[in-house]
XYZ file of C-alpha atoms in Angstrom:
555
model
C -74.093 8.638 62.027
C -71.922 7.440 59.085
C -73.075 4.970 56.419
C -70.354 2.559 57.589
C -71.621 2.679 61.175
C -75.269 2.250 60.069
C -74.302 -0.689 57.820
C -72.501 -2.321 60.742
C -75.570 -1.832 63.045
C -77.925 -3.280 60.349
C -75.626 -6.278 59.826
C -75.754 -7.070 63.545
C -79.549 -6.707 63.619
C -80.026 -8.921 60.563
C -77.867 -11.559 62.198
C -80.367 -11.979 65.014
C -82.281 -15.285 64.762
C -85.636 -13.452 64.969
C -87.191 -10.107 65.883
C -86.775 -9.251 69.483
C -88.843 -6.954 71.715
C -86.570 -4.034 70.801
C -86.057 -4.749 67.053
C -88.798 -4.753 64.411
C -88.468 -5.236 60.628
C -91.175 -4.140 58.167
C -91.331 -4.405 54.358
C -93.027 -0.936 54.061
C -91.923 -0.870 50.402
C -93.927 2.341 49.768
C -96.181 3.395 52.652
C -96.794 2.723 56.336
C -99.756 3.904 58.394
C -98.862 6.806 60.769
C -100.997 5.343 63.533
C -99.250 1.974 63.342
C -95.887 3.811 63.340
C -96.820 5.634 66.538
C -97.914 2.437 68.211
C -94.629 0.676 67.361
C -92.717 3.762 68.638
C -94.496 3.521 72.022
C -93.959 -0.229 72.263
C -90.290 -0.262 71.299
C -89.536 2.739 73.539
C -91.167 1.120 76.560
C -89.467 -2.258 75.939
C -86.085 -0.547 75.464
C -86.511 0.966 78.937
C -87.467 -2.376 80.552
C -84.611 -4.206 78.826
C -82.174 -1.386 79.819
C -81.170 -0.860 76.179
C -79.666 2.375 74.834
C -82.206 2.388 72.017
C -84.583 0.210 69.961
C -84.746 -0.096 66.172
C -87.612 -0.156 63.634
C -86.335 -0.932 60.124
C -88.312 -0.393 56.913
C -87.410 -2.184 53.674
C -86.705 -5.627 55.181
C -88.876 -8.756 55.135
C -89.448 -9.610 58.770
C -89.272 -13.409 58.467
C -86.533 -14.002 55.915
C -84.603 -10.769 56.670
C -84.435 -10.218 52.876
C -83.499 -6.599 52.076
C -86.292 -5.505 49.662
C -85.862 -1.731 49.925
C -88.322 1.018 50.863
C -89.533 4.227 49.265
C -91.264 5.381 52.480
C -91.053 9.198 52.835
C -88.241 9.410 50.311
C -87.229 12.959 51.180
C -85.536 14.457 54.206
C -88.361 17.048 54.895
C -90.925 14.224 54.858
C -88.888 12.204 57.408
C -88.453 15.247 59.637
C -92.206 15.939 59.435
C -93.024 12.474 60.694
C -90.685 12.977 63.688
C -92.763 16.014 64.678
C -96.045 14.240 63.981
C -95.124 11.411 66.345
C -93.838 13.920 68.981
C -97.194 15.727 68.888
C -98.998 12.542 69.981
C -96.645 10.963 72.550
C -95.977 11.442 76.246
C -93.681 14.397 76.790
C -93.229 14.866 72.994
C -90.932 11.794 73.003
C -89.814 11.061 69.449
C -87.117 9.336 67.392
C -83.477 9.969 68.129
C -83.092 10.076 64.364
C -84.449 8.564 61.168
C -81.674 7.361 58.904
C -81.664 6.592 55.180
C -79.164 3.912 54.164
C -78.303 2.423 50.759
C -77.469 -1.069 51.889
C -74.886 -3.354 50.261
C -77.303 -4.443 47.475
C -78.097 -0.745 46.652
C -81.546 -0.962 48.211
C -82.753 1.971 50.343
C -83.426 1.121 53.960
C -85.095 3.442 56.519
C -83.756 2.986 60.087
C -85.776 4.499 62.981
C -83.601 4.873 66.142
C -85.999 4.911 69.113
C -84.928 6.121 72.531
C -85.912 4.220 75.673
C -88.732 5.590 77.774
C -87.325 7.901 80.491
C -86.906 6.504 83.935
C -90.294 6.333 85.665
C -92.287 7.514 82.574
C -94.006 4.929 80.298
C -94.528 6.362 76.817
C -98.057 6.509 75.394
C -99.155 7.188 71.809
C -102.508 8.945 71.529
C -102.982 8.277 75.304
C -102.524 4.506 75.007
C -99.483 2.525 76.184
C -98.037 -0.141 73.923
C -95.580 -2.961 74.425
C -94.345 -6.177 72.909
C -94.812 -9.847 73.672
C -92.072 -11.438 71.592
C -92.848 -10.224 68.026
C -96.481 -9.212 68.869
C -97.570 -5.602 69.273
C -100.104 -5.200 72.099
C -101.194 -2.972 74.940
C -98.499 -2.502 77.563
C -99.260 -4.829 80.462
C -100.178 -3.219 83.779
C -97.257 -4.994 85.421
C -94.840 -3.364 82.929
C -96.410 0.037 83.362
C -95.944 -0.213 87.143
C -92.395 -1.464 86.735
C -91.513 1.659 84.755
C -93.326 4.005 87.113
C -91.655 2.426 90.119
C -88.223 3.350 88.762
C -88.674 6.893 90.033
C -89.485 5.692 93.530
C -86.416 3.500 93.493
C -84.147 6.224 92.194
C -85.229 9.499 93.812
C -82.088 11.553 93.459
C -83.379 14.258 95.806
C -83.646 11.726 98.675
C -80.071 10.638 98.302
C -77.987 10.946 101.549
C -74.544 12.631 101.385
C -72.519 10.642 103.899
C -69.705 13.169 104.312
C -72.042 16.193 104.819
C -73.162 17.705 108.114
C -75.274 20.526 109.513
C -72.214 22.792 109.084
C -72.720 22.616 105.324
C -76.144 24.341 105.570
C -76.684 28.095 105.589
C -78.052 29.421 108.928
C -79.952 32.184 107.169
C -81.549 29.620 104.852
C -82.553 27.469 107.804
C -84.164 30.455 109.460
C -86.048 31.291 106.236
C -87.233 27.675 105.995
C -88.437 27.854 109.609
C -90.346 31.041 108.783
C -92.048 29.446 105.723
C -92.839 26.204 107.533
C -94.368 28.087 110.492
C -96.612 30.103 108.182
C -97.787 26.876 106.558
C -98.452 25.283 109.966
C -99.617 28.173 112.134
C -101.455 25.803 114.539
C -97.992 24.453 115.562
C -96.187 27.773 115.956
C -95.137 27.296 119.605
C -94.137 23.665 119.015
C -92.024 24.562 115.950
C -90.244 27.267 117.902
C -89.138 24.679 120.502
C -87.472 22.386 117.912
C -83.717 22.435 117.455
C -82.423 22.631 113.876
C -82.034 18.856 113.370
C -85.573 18.207 114.710
C -87.004 20.911 112.474
C -85.163 19.619 109.342
C -86.379 16.086 110.037
C -89.972 17.205 110.632
C -89.927 19.338 107.434
C -88.628 16.296 105.562
C -85.516 18.047 104.370
C -83.090 15.664 106.161
C -83.576 11.945 106.926
C -82.865 10.957 110.599
C -80.442 13.912 110.826
C -78.521 12.984 107.688
C -77.975 15.606 105.000
C -79.759 14.872 101.718
C -79.362 16.283 98.214
C -82.594 18.191 98.913
C -81.037 19.803 101.986
C -78.070 21.058 99.926
C -80.265 22.340 97.063
C -82.661 24.232 99.337
C -80.489 25.164 102.342
C -76.839 24.416 101.467
C -74.120 27.081 101.661
C -72.949 28.310 98.289
C -69.594 26.586 98.773
C -71.335 23.313 99.602
C -72.679 22.855 96.096
C -69.739 20.559 95.284
C -71.270 17.933 97.604
C -73.961 17.143 94.984
C -71.543 17.080 92.009
C -71.882 16.270 89.154
C -75.347 17.706 89.732
C -75.613 21.498 89.592
C -77.639 23.864 91.776
C -77.659 27.121 89.832
C -80.258 29.548 88.519
C -79.291 32.063 85.745
C -81.324 35.178 85.204
C -80.770 36.927 81.806
C -82.177 40.206 80.606
C -82.515 40.538 76.823
C -83.360 43.693 74.877
C -85.618 44.033 71.886
C -82.688 43.074 69.690
C -82.358 39.836 71.653
C -78.932 40.924 72.849
C -78.027 40.068 76.467
C -78.167 43.288 78.554
C -77.587 41.914 82.063
C -77.349 38.571 83.899
C -76.966 37.064 87.316
C -76.136 33.517 88.411
C -77.135 32.352 91.865
C -76.331 29.033 93.543
C -77.813 27.285 96.564
C -79.420 27.822 98.955
C -82.464 27.998 96.605
C -84.821 28.927 99.431
C -83.048 32.342 99.386
C -82.124 32.364 95.695
C -85.767 32.568 94.550
C -86.145 35.998 96.223
C -82.918 37.263 94.565
C -84.176 36.152 91.135
C -87.683 37.520 91.779
C -86.301 40.913 92.800
C -84.314 41.085 89.527
C -87.435 40.827 87.370
C -88.861 44.197 86.365
C -92.533 43.812 87.246
C -93.658 47.216 85.856
C -97.169 48.560 85.587
C -99.069 47.614 82.408
C -101.859 49.892 81.194
C -104.446 49.137 78.496
C -107.883 50.344 77.404
C -110.396 47.683 76.495
C -112.699 49.175 73.810
C -115.465 46.761 74.926
C -115.651 48.584 78.278
C -116.508 51.957 76.634
C -114.206 53.988 78.887
C -111.284 56.407 78.381
C -109.675 55.316 81.677
C -106.961 52.672 81.276
C -106.847 49.575 83.438
C -103.590 49.343 85.408
C -102.078 46.078 86.613
C -98.671 44.563 87.241
C -97.029 43.090 84.138
C -96.835 39.731 85.900
C -98.893 38.234 88.682
C -96.345 37.553 91.514
C -97.823 34.096 92.181
C -97.187 33.107 88.508
C -93.516 34.132 88.697
C -92.840 32.266 91.936
C -94.761 29.167 90.869
C -93.007 28.901 87.517
C -89.579 29.346 89.163
C -90.249 26.979 92.057
C -91.698 24.353 89.694
C -88.429 24.451 87.723
C -86.506 23.868 90.997
C -88.817 21.073 92.112
C -88.824 19.168 88.803
C -85.362 19.845 87.391
C -83.494 16.632 86.475
C -80.353 17.480 88.474
C -78.614 14.321 87.158
C -78.268 16.021 83.754
C -75.946 18.661 85.236
C -77.777 21.682 83.764
C -78.822 24.990 85.315
C -82.287 26.552 85.561
C -82.735 29.598 83.336
C -84.992 32.618 83.653
C -84.845 34.823 80.560
C -86.535 38.252 80.800
C -87.675 40.148 77.685
C -89.607 43.375 77.463
C -92.971 41.605 77.431
C -92.414 38.025 78.532
C -90.557 35.704 80.859
C -89.215 32.331 79.805
C -88.481 29.712 82.501
C -86.697 26.462 81.572
C -85.357 23.395 83.372
C -83.800 20.094 82.299
C -85.838 16.858 82.277
C -89.005 15.592 80.617
C -92.439 16.682 81.804
C -93.671 13.937 84.175
C -97.440 14.259 83.488
C -96.700 13.883 79.782
C -98.650 16.831 78.460
C -100.341 20.026 79.737
C -103.762 18.850 78.610
C -103.671 16.056 81.196
C -102.864 18.573 83.964
C -105.707 20.891 82.888
C -108.248 18.144 82.691
C -107.372 16.433 85.969
C -108.219 17.983 89.343
C -106.047 15.471 91.175
C -102.315 15.890 91.891
C -99.800 13.737 90.085
C -99.206 10.245 91.435
C -95.443 10.605 91.056
C -92.694 13.202 90.805
C -89.125 13.131 89.550
C -87.851 14.511 92.839
C -90.471 13.192 95.260
C -88.472 14.070 98.410
C -87.656 17.560 97.205
C -91.221 18.227 96.010
C -92.622 17.076 99.342
C -90.233 19.439 101.218
C -91.148 22.363 98.981
C -94.875 21.705 99.388
C -94.319 21.618 103.176
C -92.611 25.037 102.983
C -95.428 26.303 100.732
C -92.883 27.101 98.030
C -95.051 25.226 95.501
C -98.540 23.789 95.210
C -98.880 20.276 93.876
C -97.946 20.152 90.186
C -101.562 19.964 89.056
C -103.066 22.704 91.139
C -100.139 25.088 90.742
C -100.184 25.014 86.930
C -103.957 25.393 86.855
C -103.724 28.459 89.133
C -101.126 30.011 86.723
C -103.623 29.507 83.892
C -106.493 31.050 85.896
C -104.408 34.121 86.778
C -103.413 34.733 83.107
C -107.013 34.196 82.038
C -108.329 36.676 84.599
C -105.868 39.273 83.276
C -106.925 38.494 79.638
C -103.308 37.715 78.867
C -102.181 34.723 76.749
C -102.044 31.575 78.781
C -98.695 30.016 79.813
C -97.118 28.504 76.726
C -95.284 25.196 77.336
C -92.609 23.660 75.141
C -91.852 20.147 76.254
C -89.400 19.147 73.488
C -85.714 18.148 73.770
C -85.995 16.612 77.272
C -86.635 19.959 78.903
C -89.578 22.018 80.138
C -89.863 25.615 78.939
C -92.770 27.861 79.889
C -93.313 31.357 78.496
C -95.374 33.858 80.550
C -96.526 36.783 78.446
C -96.948 40.116 80.241
C -99.299 41.954 77.955
C -102.431 41.507 75.763
C -101.251 40.313 72.326
C -104.729 40.440 70.733
C -107.628 42.399 72.219
C -110.092 40.278 70.227
C -108.705 37.087 71.745
C -108.814 38.775 75.173
C -112.492 39.462 74.656
C -113.071 35.797 73.872
C -111.834 35.047 77.405
C -113.924 37.874 78.881
C -117.212 36.968 77.105
C -117.055 33.182 77.183
C -116.741 32.341 80.865
C -118.115 28.822 80.230
C -115.057 27.729 78.282
C -112.918 25.118 80.044
C -109.218 25.736 80.696
C -108.358 23.121 78.045
C -110.543 24.865 75.418
C -108.908 28.201 76.223
C -105.439 26.624 76.085
C -106.134 25.278 72.564
C -107.545 28.675 71.429
C -104.456 30.293 72.983
C -102.153 28.118 70.926
C -104.237 28.936 67.819
C -103.743 32.617 68.584
C -99.964 32.108 68.952
C -99.783 30.349 65.602
C -98.945 26.946 67.160
C -99.878 23.629 65.474
C -102.892 21.730 66.805
C -103.281 17.942 66.530
C -106.184 16.358 64.683
C -107.807 15.441 68.046
C -107.458 18.988 69.315
C -108.978 20.446 66.162
C -111.837 17.981 66.394
C -112.510 18.985 70.002
C -112.746 22.681 69.087
C -114.801 21.951 65.942
C -117.301 19.814 67.923
C -117.746 22.745 70.313
C -118.265 25.103 67.364
C -115.309 27.247 68.294
C -113.358 27.044 64.996
C -113.920 26.675 61.277
C -111.708 25.913 58.285
C -109.608 22.920 57.438
C -106.227 21.901 58.820
C -103.718 23.522 58.736
C -105.757 26.680 58.063
C -108.269 26.913 60.904
C -109.751 30.057 62.406
C -112.254 31.097 65.079
C -115.904 30.387 64.306
C -118.355 33.000 63.005
C -120.379 33.443 66.222
C -117.136 34.005 68.154
C -115.821 36.403 65.519
C -119.070 38.409 65.679
C -118.837 38.687 69.452
C -115.251 39.919 69.537
C -115.138 42.234 66.536
C -113.481 39.884 64.070
C -116.200 40.009 61.406
C -113.902 41.309 58.713
C -111.089 38.913 59.646
C -113.583 36.018 59.609
C -114.884 36.894 56.157
C -111.340 37.295 54.922
C -110.400 33.831 56.275
C -113.443 32.234 54.708
C -113.507 34.070 51.416
C -116.426 33.914 48.949
C -117.958 30.565 48.158
C -117.235 28.791 44.862
C -120.670 29.626 43.410
C -120.293 33.334 43.997
C -116.745 33.385 42.556
C -118.021 31.594 39.432
C -120.834 34.155 39.049
C -118.397 37.018 39.526
C -116.069 35.613 36.827
C -118.960 35.039 34.335
C -120.177 38.627 34.895
C -116.632 39.975 34.244
C -116.387 37.929 31.037
C -119.714 39.286 29.826
C -118.543 42.812 30.548
C -115.103 42.527 28.950
C -115.748 39.842 26.253
C -112.438 38.137 27.177
C -109.861 37.915 30.006
C -106.352 36.488 30.137
C -105.486 33.943 32.807
C -103.381 36.565 34.517
C -106.367 38.960 34.605
C -108.601 36.218 35.968
C -106.078 35.553 38.752
C -106.037 39.303 39.597
C -109.839 39.373 39.559
C -110.482 36.390 41.855
C -107.400 36.468 44.082
C -108.899 38.889 46.682
C -112.110 36.852 46.835
C -110.441 33.604 47.907
C -109.798 32.668 51.564
C -106.694 34.473 52.773
C -105.664 31.339 54.628
C -104.820 29.693 51.294
C -101.249 30.013 50.072
C -100.444 31.100 46.514
C -100.299 27.597 45.070
C -103.627 26.684 46.644
C -105.276 29.807 45.284
C -103.782 29.121 41.810
C -105.087 25.546 41.895
C -108.515 26.624 43.079
C -108.898 29.059 40.114
C -107.623 26.388 37.691
C -110.241 23.922 38.961
C -112.931 26.567 38.617
C -111.970 27.259 35.006
C -111.930 23.546 34.161
C -115.345 23.064 35.740
C -116.931 25.999 33.837
C -115.355 24.826 30.568
C -116.763 21.290 30.984
C -120.201 22.895 31.591
C -119.587 24.713 28.263
C -120.095 28.118 29.946
C -116.652 29.374 28.945
C -113.873 28.429 26.544
C -110.219 29.271 25.953
C -107.956 29.608 22.938
C -104.588 28.730 24.409
C -103.081 27.294 27.605
C -100.949 28.544 30.479
C -100.617 32.038 31.938
C -101.131 33.725 28.576
C -104.415 31.905 27.717
C -107.496 33.946 26.817
C -110.913 33.002 28.114
C -114.339 33.828 26.618
C -117.993 33.547 27.589
C -119.888 30.966 25.446
C-alpha cells in the first residue's frame, strides 16, 4: 500500500471523534507487550467480523485521547515486524495474523506503525492463547458469550453446501455416481439393505441427505454431479488436481478430475504409487527387513476426503494432491475450523460445527469420512504404528495443507515412538515437529519440559538425556549439550599452563568443539569472550592486547 494511501487512511481514522470497536490508538513510543498485542488482535478481529468491516486498525505512535501523533520506535526494522506477525500467528486460531504491518512517516515526520487486522472468518471466532477477546466501546475484555455464538452461528446461516440450485434436476447427476453412493450407503447401513434397495433415486438421495425434498443441492453436484454439470455451482469449483513431482521438484505427470467426487476419489487414489517400503530396525536385532505399504490406504482416503468435505468452495480454488518420492501433500482452500491440531488431538469429541455441514453429514453417511476429530486422530495413530513421522499440518494463508511422509526419516525418533507407548498423541506431535525442525511455541516447549522430554533453551531445544540414552542418541545429546562452563574453564587453564600463552584465535579453536553444537557462531564467540572476562576478573589469566590478535597468559 502506498504512503499516500496510508496517509489518507490515517487521516480518516484520526478524524473519528473517539476510538471505536474496530480502531485502537496506542502511544507505544518504544515498546509494547506481545501478550497485549495478541489480545488486541483477537478483539479487533472479532469485532471487525461482527461489524461486517473489511478490516480493523491498531495504530502505534498516536495518543489515544488527543489523537496527537507522537511517533513510535516499536520494532523499527522490517525483519522485526515480520517476526511479530509470525509470533501472533503461532498463538491464534487457525494461525490468523495481520494482513500487513505498515511503517508510515506521517505529515509531521513522525514514524507511525499501522497494524491492518483482518476480520475473523465467517463462523470462527479468533482466540489468542486459547482465550477470546472483544471490545466494549474502548475497553478490551473477554469476548461475550453472546458474541461468540453470533459468530459461530454464521456458518449455520450460510452453509454453502446446503444451497439449492433451482434450475437443476436429477438429470444433472451421474447415474454411475448414484449407484456408487447407494453401494456406500448400504455398506454403512447393512441392517437396512432390503429397505434401501426398494427406494427410488429421489427417496435415496433425500434419505442420504444429499438432496433436500427432491431438490438438487450444491452437495449433490459436488458428490454426484455429471462433469458437465459443474457449471451449476459456478463460481465455485469442483476439481481435484493430482501432480507427480520428481526429486528435482519438476512436474512429471498430472491429472485433473471434476465432479462427481464420489468417483473421483478412486481415480486419484489409483494414481498414487503406493509401493512397498522396506527397512531394518537395528533395535529388533534381525537381518530380515520389515515390509509395508508406503502409505496406509485409510490415511490417503481420509486426507483426500477431508479436503473435499472442508474445502471453502466459495473461494473458487481446486483441491491439490502432490505426490513426491517419499511423501504426499494434500491441500484445500479455507481456514481450519477447529483452529489448531492440538485441539483435535486433545479432544475425543467431534467438532460442534463444520464449514460445509450438509456436505460433511452426507459424506459421513456414505462413510467417506469419519468426523473431523476421530478421522485425524486415526491418521496420527496409523503413522505412529508404522513409526513414520506424524501428519504435518500447515494452516497458514487461509488454507489447510497436510503432508503424509511415507518413510522413516530418523530411526532414533522412530524408536522413541516404539519404546514410549505412554506418550500422548499431542506429546508425539510436538516431538514430531521438533524432529522436522519446526518452531514450537513457549507453551509447547514448557509442556515437553515439564514432562522431561526435552532440554536446552529456546530456540535450541533437543530431546532429554533419558530419551537419548534409550534411542541411541547419546553422542548427539552430548554434542547438543556441550561441556559445562567449569570444565571449559579448566581445559583452557590447563592449555595455558602447557603452552605459556595462546592467542584469541587459538583459544577459539581450542574451545569451539567443546561448546554446545546448537549455538551459532556468534553465540559461541560471545560465550568464550564472557569466559575470558570472568577468568581475568578472577585474576587467573591476563592479556596483553585486545581483539582477535590478543595473547593470553596464565597468572
